[in-house]
């Protein structure tokens, strides 16, 4: 067996309740994005492209769909003899009762046995709900070059937004001197991306003592990182430059989809050297009908458009019937817009049907309208 | 339950599709933007739960070999099933030796070793859907030695050149198989699909070869008709034979009619193909697209009408593409005007600003060419 220098663990247990009805039946990492993808395709494809062979996916909330989705490692090329994607929900063990993952660190603690099987030098911790493309191998190079105990990927955010993030204050050598969770008066704009590389032996020890600590939240940001800083460990910030988005709310999910319409969009899903892989959908090519009008759109296979689409992103199998108009909107998989209906500034959830002549959303709304239920003909929502 | 294995046959040198066939066999031709012609027979077999499949390849095997790979994308069980590519050495001395029968003869040990009782031969160069399970049951029930599938057409004078025609009696018994001479419009076009016992197939291969080294399977079946019970079964639904350049172009164009397309692509009979992981297609501001089928991974800034656009195609500002088939990864540069063209993969139309032909005689641009 190949020596696995670095193993990846993806934290995919969160519900993402700010995505409201979108996560009623699926966990946030399984939410659809960008026409043909699911959010978790991004960290999984990044791993595959970075040469990481073994990936554990820690699932908890509504995990049936997510579990079956990620188990097919072939989609991301993770099916060679010595590679695989392993779904790791909480489980009952001989020496411990079945217990939920109490926090991000606890999810790793409960799978120490799994990680030990591969005896890695380094452990990469990822979050399953961010949209970005990143070469983790370069981050590992940085980690080694700095002789770090842990490396945290950070991204520069606008200063006025910095108080929404976990902020790293660093010295001139990128060494982290202080970590502040959502500071009121941020002193730096380097936000944690929730991506960590640890030396496994050290982290393993810290986790074993964290399990026993009743006062701990068992969380990387709240407990493990502060403990390491307190112990004088070498923590370094690896600054990532590129597109990164936490699609935590309906507005930000809509916005991230809309970003794909921009020619200069830094995510560039078209880059053949760093493709994002996904499920192979069986569907016809997109069909644009004789009376259709399509202007500024991101459309995937299986869509059938006979009406008008403007500045919108359409997911697999979405249908826009004659004389219907879809403007500034996101139509998730299988959405059907009936004849003459008008959809504006809306995010229409998977499989929702909007009846003939209905009107959903308006051009001057402050927030994006989430349409999670069928809309009857001529109804206005 | 009776079991069958499938053979996806090669057109050999019977059909000639100008241009495209210089680069790959007909089975590997791009179809409707994201498929290849061979996806149809292989999906038909797989959907009929036939997962031992031999694919015969005679020339330029690379693209087919890559596309078919291990067959998992066709839902073929990776342990119990098998998608096998069989090659035959073409005679370079004389093309008349390169018959389907000679390629079966070359692989006869493999055919004889198949454990299945029946064999279904189906062409890798025709587009249709067919449930072979139903057909096999029908074949067994009828007691016939060989069942042949045909499609009734009303335009055989001008189309289906070099296809074979079945002459049937009132009970659908075979009178003769012969080439379509273009003398009548109403014909039973033979879909080159046979069902018979494996043993009979093997004996026909051997017998045929003894009779003449240049015989084809259909010729042997025609001769053996005197001794065997051979029947025709009509096919219903969409059917296209890719037998020349025009038929290839026409088949793609007629599927721009969404109702025709839905007849071929039914939710209960999926057509599988290899994924290429291309992202969705981007329509820029000012793009204008009508009545077209467009694959993923394209960037469209210009005008596209009545066309089939393959994966990863770029159509820049001011370009006009009408009644065209643009194959994968092609670039149509600013202000280029194309009508009735088939542009093969990876071509770049940059300098030549106008290439216009007619529907009766569409034009062709070679793979990788820069114009």
XYZ file of C-alpha atoms in Angstrom:
752
model
C 0.000 0.000 0.000
C 1.078 3.510 -0.775
C 2.150 5.514 2.252
C -0.518 8.131 2.860
C 1.406 11.197 3.862
C -1.729 13.236 4.386
C -5.274 12.116 4.999
C -8.260 14.418 4.579
C -11.299 14.556 6.842
C -14.263 16.586 5.638
C -16.632 17.937 8.274
C -20.014 17.531 6.677
C -22.309 17.143 9.631
C -23.775 20.615 9.825
C -27.380 21.286 9.028
C -26.939 24.768 7.587
C -30.229 25.933 9.052
C -29.874 29.417 7.578
C -30.507 27.804 4.212
C -34.025 27.178 5.561
C -36.149 24.698 3.581
C -33.211 23.803 1.307
C -31.740 21.770 4.139
C -34.981 20.252 5.409
C -34.188 16.987 3.726
C -30.476 17.183 2.947
C -27.405 18.361 4.797
C -25.797 21.572 3.607
C -22.858 19.870 1.821
C -25.386 18.069 -0.391
C -27.125 21.271 -1.483
C -26.911 21.840 -5.235
C -24.664 24.529 -6.639
C -23.612 25.967 -9.977
C -25.927 24.114 -12.324
C -24.609 20.580 -11.982
C -22.684 20.332 -8.734
C -23.276 19.800 -5.040
C -21.309 21.875 -2.537
C -19.269 18.869 -1.348
C -18.022 18.279 -4.913
C -15.638 21.186 -4.308
C -13.588 19.831 -1.364
C -13.745 16.293 -2.816
C -12.521 17.417 -6.241
C -9.867 19.597 -4.605
C -8.629 16.539 -2.696
C -8.603 14.406 -5.824
C -6.751 17.097 -7.799
C -4.291 17.624 -4.914
C -3.329 13.950 -4.920
C -5.015 12.998 -1.655
C -6.145 9.376 -1.841
C -8.002 8.730 1.411
C -10.842 10.948 2.486
C -13.144 10.532 5.456
C -16.464 12.355 5.294
C -17.956 13.006 8.719
C -21.709 13.102 8.393
C -24.429 13.532 10.936
C -27.471 15.644 10.045
C -29.875 14.152 7.411
C -27.125 12.078 5.977
C -28.858 9.423 3.840
C -28.521 11.291 0.569
C -25.112 12.681 1.484
C -23.815 9.251 2.483
C -24.910 7.569 -0.715
C -23.683 10.511 -2.756
C -20.133 10.598 -1.434
C -19.783 6.818 -1.221
C -19.442 6.669 -5.020
C -15.802 7.787 -4.960
C -15.448 7.061 -8.658
C -17.130 10.370 -9.449
C -14.082 12.219 -8.190
C -11.556 9.674 -9.451
C -11.110 8.398 -5.886
C -11.504 4.729 -6.763
C -8.004 3.561 -7.547
C -6.836 0.520 -5.661
C -5.465 2.376 -2.672
C -7.861 5.266 -2.508
C -11.365 5.808 -1.308
C -14.005 8.047 0.166
C -15.264 6.770 3.508
C -18.495 7.903 5.070
C -18.103 8.194 8.827
C -21.294 8.834 10.786
C -21.168 8.466 14.594
C -21.023 4.790 15.559
C -21.203 2.562 18.582
C -17.888 1.104 19.720
C -16.856 -1.670 22.086
C -15.574 0.794 24.665
C -17.952 3.701 24.059
C -21.659 4.233 23.587
C -23.159 5.672 20.449
C -22.784 9.389 20.762
C -23.401 12.244 18.346
C -20.462 14.328 17.216
C -20.443 16.987 19.922
C -18.240 19.363 17.947
C -15.813 19.525 15.043
C -12.919 18.211 17.131
C -15.038 15.460 18.645
C -15.928 14.222 15.157
C -12.204 13.628 14.577
C -11.647 12.193 18.082
C -14.325 9.582 17.495
C -12.505 8.462 14.348
C -8.948 8.235 15.669
C -9.027 4.496 14.956
C -9.920 5.145 11.317
C -7.076 7.621 10.892
C -4.592 5.369 12.705
C -5.265 2.630 10.136
C -3.478 4.738 7.556
C -0.780 6.073 9.860
C -0.536 9.483 8.167
C 2.079 12.093 8.936
C -0.376 14.951 8.444
C -4.099 15.391 8.782
C -6.043 17.832 6.615
C -9.331 19.054 8.079
C -11.831 20.541 5.661
C -15.300 21.904 5.812
C -17.934 20.489 3.505
C -19.758 23.708 2.847
C -17.481 26.136 1.037
C -17.128 26.921 -2.658
C -13.494 27.301 -3.759
C -10.681 25.632 -5.670
C -7.482 25.034 -3.758
C -4.366 22.917 -4.078
C -3.883 21.416 -0.599
C -0.512 20.055 -1.670
C 0.862 23.614 -1.874
C -0.500 24.269 1.607
C 1.316 21.162 2.825
C 4.554 22.462 1.265
C 4.059 25.686 3.213
C 3.337 23.729 6.398
C 6.558 21.735 6.035
C 8.654 24.753 5.020
C 7.616 26.542 8.222
C 8.080 23.491 10.385
C 4.584 24.193 11.671
C 2.609 22.216 14.226
C -0.544 23.383 12.511
C -1.323 25.530 9.483
C -4.595 27.356 9.013
C -5.698 28.604 5.605
C -6.851 32.208 5.718
C -8.323 34.606 3.224
C -8.347 38.388 3.230
C -11.884 39.664 3.695
C -13.062 43.292 3.537
C -12.275 44.897 6.903
C -15.906 45.909 7.493
C -16.959 42.254 7.259
C -14.110 40.889 9.361
C -16.180 40.776 12.531
C -18.293 37.983 10.975
C -15.304 35.635 10.826
C -12.688 33.940 12.946
C -9.757 36.339 12.545
C -6.058 35.420 12.715
C -3.553 38.001 13.880
C -0.117 37.091 12.538
C 3.457 38.285 12.783
C 5.706 39.083 9.806
C 6.563 35.382 9.387
C 2.900 34.398 9.051
C 3.011 32.920 12.528
C -0.342 33.219 14.259
C -0.020 35.203 17.473
C -3.685 35.506 18.290
C -7.011 34.045 17.207
C -10.233 35.988 17.707
C -13.644 34.488 16.977
C -15.921 37.161 15.457
C -14.095 40.110 17.047
C -16.005 43.355 17.529
C -12.936 45.396 16.637
C -10.865 43.223 14.284
C -7.179 44.016 14.015
C -6.627 41.969 10.902
C -8.733 40.915 7.941
C -7.317 37.387 7.652
C -10.326 35.110 8.123
C -10.020 31.418 8.865
C -11.335 29.277 5.998
C -11.862 26.307 8.299
C -9.040 24.446 6.565
C -6.340 23.038 8.859
C -3.253 20.899 8.467
C -2.074 19.236 11.695
C 0.822 16.998 12.497
C -1.219 13.933 13.297
C 0.804 12.686 16.277
C 0.442 16.004 18.061
C -3.224 16.469 17.234
C -3.946 12.921 18.354
C -2.598 13.700 21.821
C -4.531 16.953 22.037
C -7.745 15.224 21.011
C -7.307 12.458 23.576
C -7.065 15.003 26.368
C -9.875 17.119 24.878
C -12.283 14.169 25.050
C -11.827 14.056 28.817
C -12.214 17.798 29.292
C -15.802 18.470 30.442
C -15.442 22.230 29.895
C -14.514 21.848 26.248
C -16.887 22.460 23.331
C -14.799 19.914 21.455
C -14.407 22.442 18.656
C -11.298 23.314 16.630
C -11.884 27.073 16.646
C -13.019 27.336 20.268
C -10.813 24.750 21.976
C -8.032 23.057 20.013
C -6.562 26.151 18.335
C -6.600 28.304 21.526
C -5.046 25.415 23.479
C -2.284 25.089 20.920
C -1.632 28.841 20.973
C -1.547 28.703 24.775
C 0.944 25.850 24.650
C 3.250 27.858 22.402
C 2.804 25.578 19.401
C 3.885 26.880 16.005
C 0.682 27.844 14.207
C 0.978 29.439 10.794
C -1.470 31.215 8.515
C -1.434 30.152 4.866
C -2.923 32.934 2.850
C -5.166 31.777 0.034
C -5.770 34.077 -2.901
C -8.720 33.215 -5.084
C -12.438 32.668 -5.005
C -13.866 31.412 -1.717
C -17.423 31.619 -0.550
C -19.322 30.360 2.445
C -22.782 29.843 1.011
C -24.485 29.920 4.388
C -27.617 31.896 3.565
C -30.141 32.002 0.734
C -28.764 35.383 -0.349
C -25.146 34.217 -0.378
C -26.031 30.964 -2.146
C -27.897 32.942 -4.797
C -25.010 35.373 -5.080
C -22.392 32.648 -5.467
C -24.448 31.163 -8.290
C -24.789 34.568 -9.915
C -21.003 35.006 -9.724
C -20.769 32.269 -12.361
C -22.375 34.595 -14.912
C -19.438 36.965 -14.670
C -16.910 36.480 -17.461
C -14.039 37.255 -15.134
C -15.377 35.040 -12.381
C -12.344 33.835 -10.454
C -13.871 30.424 -9.715
C -13.523 29.531 -13.430
C -15.159 26.096 -13.492
C -13.973 25.796 -17.093
C -10.306 25.354 -16.160
C -9.379 21.921 -17.488
C -6.353 21.692 -15.179
C -8.558 21.839 -12.075
C -11.964 20.427 -12.883
C -14.705 20.036 -10.333
C -16.161 16.552 -10.673
C -19.699 15.559 -9.939
C -22.322 12.933 -10.516
C -22.664 11.897 -14.164
C -26.254 12.846 -14.933
C -28.025 11.120 -17.748
C -29.749 13.864 -19.602
C -30.178 15.287 -23.050
C -28.066 18.275 -23.979
C -29.784 21.520 -23.111
C -32.585 22.294 -25.510
C -33.243 25.887 -26.467
C -36.594 26.083 -28.260
C -37.565 28.014 -31.389
C -39.145 30.892 -29.455
C -36.688 30.948 -26.559
C -34.591 33.926 -25.531
C -31.449 33.270 -23.531
C -29.235 36.143 -22.466
C -26.536 35.973 -19.802
C -27.176 32.542 -18.357
C -25.444 29.482 -16.960
C -27.349 26.399 -18.093
C -26.621 22.701 -17.808
C -27.683 19.534 -19.602
C -31.224 18.280 -19.266
C -32.696 21.800 -19.282
C -35.423 22.621 -21.783
C -36.005 26.294 -22.433
C -38.880 27.534 -24.512
C -39.395 30.851 -22.733
C -37.071 33.648 -21.702
C -34.045 33.375 -19.404
C -32.056 36.404 -18.295
C -29.136 36.590 -15.860
C -29.996 33.233 -14.309
C -28.467 29.873 -13.401
C -30.396 26.727 -14.337
C -29.648 23.327 -12.790
C -30.055 19.854 -14.296
C -33.464 19.193 -15.807
C -34.947 22.640 -15.195
C -37.728 23.575 -17.603
C -38.922 27.002 -18.683
C -42.112 26.788 -20.744
C -43.296 29.118 -23.477
C -43.721 32.797 -22.642
C -42.398 32.224 -19.127
C -39.704 34.631 -17.942
C -36.908 33.856 -15.528
C -34.870 36.878 -14.477
C -32.038 37.144 -11.930
C -32.936 33.749 -10.522
C -31.561 30.337 -9.669
C -33.584 27.275 -10.686
C -32.430 24.150 -8.867
C -32.653 20.614 -10.352
C -35.985 19.611 -11.842
C -37.709 22.961 -11.399
C -40.526 23.633 -13.852
C -41.718 27.109 -14.733
C -45.144 26.943 -16.350
C -46.305 28.853 -19.392
C -46.345 32.595 -18.920
C -45.065 32.511 -15.327
C -42.596 35.195 -14.231
C -39.827 34.513 -11.728
C -37.637 37.399 -10.566
C -34.878 37.526 -7.934
C -35.770 34.097 -6.628
C -34.087 30.852 -5.726
C -36.435 28.018 -6.628
C -35.744 24.816 -4.679
C -35.315 21.316 -6.168
C -38.306 19.981 -8.037
C -40.622 22.917 -7.367
C -43.281 23.568 -10.016
C -44.427 27.094 -10.684
C -47.835 27.080 -12.323
C -48.948 28.815 -15.498
C -49.098 32.564 -15.218
C -47.835 32.652 -11.620
C -45.592 35.448 -10.401
C -42.745 34.804 -7.959
C -40.390 37.450 -6.576
C -39.915 41.039 -7.641
C -37.107 43.107 -9.098
C -36.873 45.498 -6.141
C -37.010 43.008 -3.257
C -34.358 43.424 -0.598
C -33.762 39.723 -0.147
C -33.859 36.835 -2.538
C -37.161 34.974 -2.458
C -36.815 31.292 -1.633
C -39.551 29.295 -3.345
C -39.593 25.904 -1.643
C -43.138 24.835 -2.408
C -45.134 24.448 -5.598
C -46.832 27.623 -6.717
C -50.281 27.283 -8.245
C -51.253 28.832 -11.570
C -51.737 32.615 -11.443
C -50.718 32.692 -7.769
C -48.466 35.521 -6.662
C -45.701 34.874 -4.102
C -34.772 -17.558 -18.481
C -32.868 -17.696 -21.729
C -29.649 -15.792 -21.759
C -27.975 -13.908 -24.532
C -24.789 -12.032 -25.112
C -24.519 -9.026 -27.359
C -22.324 -8.250 -30.318
C -22.103 -4.664 -31.460
C -21.049 -4.834 -35.064
C -18.837 -2.576 -37.104
C -19.904 -1.186 -40.456
C -16.547 -2.211 -41.863
C -16.105 -0.705 -45.280
C -19.749 -0.984 -46.303
C -20.584 2.601 -45.429
C -18.507 5.619 -46.139
C -19.113 8.835 -44.241
C -16.859 11.337 -45.938
C -14.535 13.291 -43.720
C -15.577 12.116 -40.282
C -14.723 8.495 -40.934
C -11.122 9.391 -41.742
C -10.736 10.037 -38.034
C -12.831 7.354 -36.305
C -15.291 4.520 -36.945
C -18.987 5.457 -37.191
C -19.667 4.134 -33.686
C -17.419 6.837 -32.278
C -19.136 9.675 -34.173
C -20.424 12.439 -31.966
C -24.204 12.420 -31.841
C -26.504 15.224 -30.733
C -23.732 17.079 -28.969
C -22.994 14.771 -26.076
C -23.442 11.185 -27.234
C -21.594 8.891 -29.543
C -23.448 6.640 -31.954
C -22.335 3.507 -30.112
C -24.018 4.711 -26.892
C -27.346 3.631 -28.388
C -26.638 -0.076 -29.048
C -24.645 -0.470 -25.832
C -27.351 1.228 -23.738
C -30.010 -0.898 -25.453
C -28.154 -4.059 -24.466
C -27.421 -2.859 -20.951
C -31.018 -1.765 -20.377
C -32.097 -5.224 -21.565
C -29.906 -6.711 -18.804
C -27.438 -8.071 -21.313
C -24.082 -7.247 -19.812
C -21.732 -9.463 -21.765
C -21.063 -7.346 -24.797
C -18.494 -7.665 -27.566
C -17.767 -4.615 -29.648
C -16.075 -5.153 -32.995
C -13.697 -2.465 -34.130
C -11.882 -2.494 -37.413
C -10.137 0.826 -37.891
C -8.939 3.680 -35.685
C -9.856 1.995 -32.420
C -8.508 4.704 -30.085
C -11.593 6.878 -29.727
C -13.917 3.900 -29.263
C -11.597 2.211 -26.787
C -11.383 5.394 -24.722
C -15.082 6.044 -24.869
C -16.199 2.540 -23.923
C -13.470 1.973 -21.298
C -14.617 -0.573 -18.708
C -18.276 0.010 -19.401
C -19.278 1.059 -15.890
C -20.925 4.184 -17.251
C -23.264 1.930 -19.199
C -24.393 0.324 -15.954
C -22.528 -2.854 -16.733
C -21.669 -4.830 -13.627
C -17.897 -4.703 -13.307
C -17.574 -8.308 -12.122
C -20.369 -10.263 -13.769
C -20.593 -8.184 -16.900
C -17.977 -7.417 -19.485
C -17.595 -4.972 -22.297
C -15.023 -6.444 -24.632
C -13.379 -4.781 -27.586
C -12.458 -7.166 -30.364
C -10.162 -6.129 -33.143
C -9.544 -7.672 -36.476
C -6.584 -7.345 -38.742
C -7.668 -5.615 -41.892
C -6.306 -7.048 -45.056
C -4.288 -4.354 -46.684
C -4.037 -6.303 -49.927
C -7.663 -6.127 -50.815
C -10.529 -4.474 -49.017
C -13.004 -7.079 -50.276
C -11.619 -9.468 -47.632
C -12.620 -7.148 -44.815
C -16.082 -8.492 -44.137
C -17.942 -8.818 -40.865
C -17.762 -12.580 -41.250
C -13.966 -12.542 -41.421
C -13.790 -10.569 -38.185
C -16.104 -13.048 -36.415
C -14.013 -15.899 -37.780
C -10.898 -14.316 -36.357
C -12.512 -14.282 -32.916
C -14.484 -17.500 -33.203
C -12.926 -19.168 -30.158
C -14.094 -16.274 -27.998
C -17.592 -16.485 -29.448
C -17.730 -20.268 -28.949
C -16.642 -19.947 -25.320
C -19.480 -17.580 -24.395
C -21.754 -19.395 -21.943
C -24.959 -17.762 -23.175
C -27.310 -19.734 -25.383
C -28.306 -16.868 -27.647
C -26.521 -14.082 -29.431
C -27.918 -10.684 -30.352
C -26.062 -8.828 -33.072
C -26.814 -5.139 -33.326
C -25.042 -2.440 -35.335
C -22.755 0.185 -33.881
C -23.732 2.578 -36.670
C -27.491 2.910 -36.339
C -29.480 4.970 -33.850
C -32.610 3.527 -32.309
C -33.881 2.092 -29.047
C -34.992 -1.497 -28.677
C -35.745 -3.741 -25.726
C -33.863 -6.904 -26.623
C -35.463 -8.919 -23.858
C -38.861 -8.561 -25.451
C -37.360 -9.346 -28.811
C -35.610 -12.438 -27.468
C -38.826 -13.704 -25.870
C -40.648 -13.094 -29.124
C -37.934 -14.967 -30.994
C -38.111 -17.999 -28.719
C -41.894 -18.052 -28.767
C -42.003 -17.880 -32.559
C -39.767 -20.933 -32.912
C -37.831 -19.165 -35.652
C -34.148 -19.930 -36.214
C -33.256 -16.304 -36.805
C -35.143 -13.098 -36.068
C -34.246 -9.978 -38.017
C -35.260 -6.456 -37.012
C -36.363 -4.029 -39.691
C -37.827 -0.567 -39.992
C -40.490 0.302 -42.562
C -39.582 3.497 -44.396
C -41.105 5.528 -47.202
C -38.022 7.259 -48.583
C -35.715 4.424 -49.607
C -35.227 5.835 -53.106
C -33.093 8.681 -51.850
C -31.977 7.537 -48.390
C -30.526 4.399 -46.757
C -27.936 3.852 -49.445
C -25.938 0.659 -49.006
C -28.367 -0.511 -46.323
C -29.947 -3.890 -46.811
C -33.610 -4.465 -47.446
C -35.742 -7.382 -46.255
C -38.271 -8.906 -48.573
C -40.873 -10.600 -46.413
C -43.894 -12.761 -47.102
C -47.282 -12.111 -45.495
C -46.328 -14.052 -42.375
C -43.170 -11.922 -42.021
C -41.107 -14.875 -43.194
C -37.974 -13.892 -45.067
C -37.964 -14.125 -48.855
C -34.626 -12.428 -49.355
C -32.097 -9.965 -47.994
C -30.526 -7.704 -50.559
C -29.060 -4.264 -50.994
C -31.291 -1.213 -51.216
C -31.167 -0.408 -54.906
C -33.191 2.764 -54.524
C -35.924 1.540 -56.859
C -38.847 2.007 -54.473
C -39.629 4.345 -51.602
C -41.498 1.875 -49.405
C -38.999 -0.606 -48.052
C -38.245 -2.719 -45.017
C -34.795 -1.440 -44.139
C -32.850 -4.185 -42.372
C -31.502 -2.828 -39.080
C -28.591 -5.312 -39.173
C -29.941 -6.768 -35.937
C -30.098 -10.558 -35.607
C -31.168 -12.924 -32.856
C -30.220 -16.581 -33.054
C -28.644 -19.357 -31.027
C -24.912 -18.993 -30.515
C -24.358 -22.428 -32.068
C -26.204 -21.461 -35.230
C -24.181 -18.245 -35.408
C -20.927 -20.175 -35.159
C -21.993 -22.636 -37.835
C -23.016 -19.795 -40.149
C -19.613 -18.178 -39.726
C -17.847 -21.420 -40.626
C -20.161 -22.303 -43.462
C -20.079 -18.827 -44.938
C -16.341 -18.747 -44.963
C -16.199 -22.057 -46.813
C -18.665 -20.854 -49.428
C -16.743 -17.676 -50.116
C -13.992 -15.800 -48.348
C -15.660 -12.483 -49.129
C -19.186 -13.242 -47.944
C -20.894 -11.127 -45.321
C -23.207 -12.441 -42.626
C -26.293 -11.098 -44.398
C -25.297 -12.894 -47.596
C -24.895 -16.193 -45.782
C -28.224 -15.721 -44.000
C -29.809 -15.010 -47.373
C -28.407 -18.245 -48.806
C -29.348 -20.277 -45.721
C -32.894 -18.923 -45.887
C -33.713 -22.032 -47.926
C -32.912 -24.271 -44.938
C -33.867 -22.093 -41.984
C -36.918 -20.406 -40.544
C -36.014 -16.717 -40.669
C -38.470 -14.002 -39.765
C -38.618 -10.259 -39.685
C -39.905 -8.197 -36.769
C -40.814 -4.551 -37.345
C -39.228 -1.890 -35.164
C -41.254 1.056 -33.907
C -39.944 4.405 -32.824
C -37.094 6.598 -33.930
C -34.610 5.067 -36.373
C -31.601 6.470 -38.181
C -28.897 4.669 -40.132
C -25.622 6.534 -40.294
C -24.747 5.276 -43.764
C -23.351 8.425 -45.369
C -22.548 12.041 -44.570
C -26.012 13.317 -45.399
C -27.759 10.764 -43.184
C -25.471 11.686 -40.289
C -26.266 15.367 -40.664
C -29.997 14.757 -41.176
C -30.305 12.454 -38.146
C -28.877 15.121 -35.871
C -30.977 17.879 -37.389
C -34.269 16.024 -37.152
C -33.713 15.531 -33.413
C -33.857 19.301 -32.953
C -37.587 18.714 -32.983
C -38.137 18.152 -29.279
C -41.013 15.709 -29.797
C -38.871 13.544 -32.052
C -36.064 13.747 -29.502
C -38.375 12.659 -26.681
C -39.358 9.620 -28.724
C -35.703 8.531 -28.756
C -34.760 9.659 -25.235
C -37.350 8.247 -22.877
C -37.129 8.458 -19.083
C -37.676 4.691 -18.849
C -34.923 3.888 -21.368
C -31.823 5.882 -20.551
C -29.031 6.388 -23.042
C -25.744 6.344 -21.178
C -22.521 7.999 -22.176
C -19.083 8.836 -20.821
C -18.895 11.989 -18.703
C -16.255 14.562 -19.478
C -16.785 16.668 -16.337
C -17.343 19.822 -18.318
C -19.060 22.651 -16.497
C -22.437 24.042 -17.584
C -22.652 26.262 -20.646
C -22.282 29.992 -20.351
C -24.466 32.306 -22.460
C -22.960 35.755 -22.534
C -24.800 39.029 -22.600
C -26.106 39.601 -26.096
C -26.063 35.922 -27.118
C -28.989 34.756 -29.190
C -29.860 31.069 -29.350
C -32.872 29.396 -30.909
C -33.974 25.875 -31.718
C -30.701 24.202 -30.812
C -29.284 21.391 -28.709
C -26.237 22.485 -26.770
C -23.883 20.352 -24.720
C -22.107 21.474 -21.549
C -18.864 23.398 -21.321
C -19.618 25.870 -24.117
C -19.251 29.637 -24.162
C -21.757 31.284 -26.450
C -21.529 34.962 -27.275
C -22.922 34.965 -30.813
C -26.005 33.798 -32.706
C -26.898 30.096 -32.860
C -29.943 28.804 -34.714
C -31.129 25.315 -35.699
C -27.819 23.775 -34.690
C -26.283 21.022 -32.600
C -23.358 22.229 -30.502
C -20.945 19.746 -28.926
C -19.049 19.990 -25.631
C -16.671 22.816 -24.903
C -17.391 24.835 -28.037
C -16.673 28.570 -28.100
C -18.804 30.805 -30.307
C -17.521 34.342 -30.101
C -19.212 37.707 -30.470
C -20.726 38.498 -33.818
C -20.444 34.882 -35.034
C -23.542 33.438 -36.698
C -24.075 29.676 -36.726
C -27.138 28.378 -38.568
C -28.145 24.802 -39.405
C -24.750 23.522 -38.324
C -23.292 20.666 -36.329
C -20.377 21.969 -34.326
C -18.408 19.116 -32.753
C -16.565 19.341 -29.441
C -13.893 21.906 -28.517
C -14.247 23.904 -31.707
C -13.701 27.659 -31.751
C -15.857 29.843 -33.979
C -14.207 33.229 -33.860
C -15.754 36.711 -33.938
C -17.951 37.576 -36.926
C -17.611 34.166 -38.602
C -20.747 33.192 -40.501
C -21.478 29.467 -40.895
C -24.442 27.790 -42.534
C -25.069 24.094 -43.165
C -21.656 22.946 -41.957
C -20.374 20.038 -39.945
C -17.289 21.308 -38.126
C -15.237 18.452 -36.724
C -13.608 18.508 -33.276
C -10.867 20.948 -32.244
C -11.184 22.976 -35.459
C -10.736 26.747 -35.338
C -12.629 28.953 -37.750
C -10.832 32.252 -37.476
C -9.742 33.749 -40.795
C -12.423 32.533 -43.147
C -15.386 34.707 -42.271
C -18.045 33.022 -44.379
C -18.622 29.330 -45.043
C -22.089 28.725 -46.400
C -23.543 25.593 -47.998
C -27.059 24.222 -48.462
C -29.185 21.643 -46.655
C -28.949 19.304 -49.647
C -25.171 19.405 -49.557
C -23.842 20.413 -46.144
C -20.134 21.183 -45.892
C -17.494 19.533 -43.728
C -14.420 20.930 -41.978
C -11.795 18.446 -40.799
C -10.736 17.822 -37.218
C -7.985 20.133 -35.923
C -8.121 22.322 -39.045
C -7.575 26.048 -38.767
C -9.402 28.143 -41.337
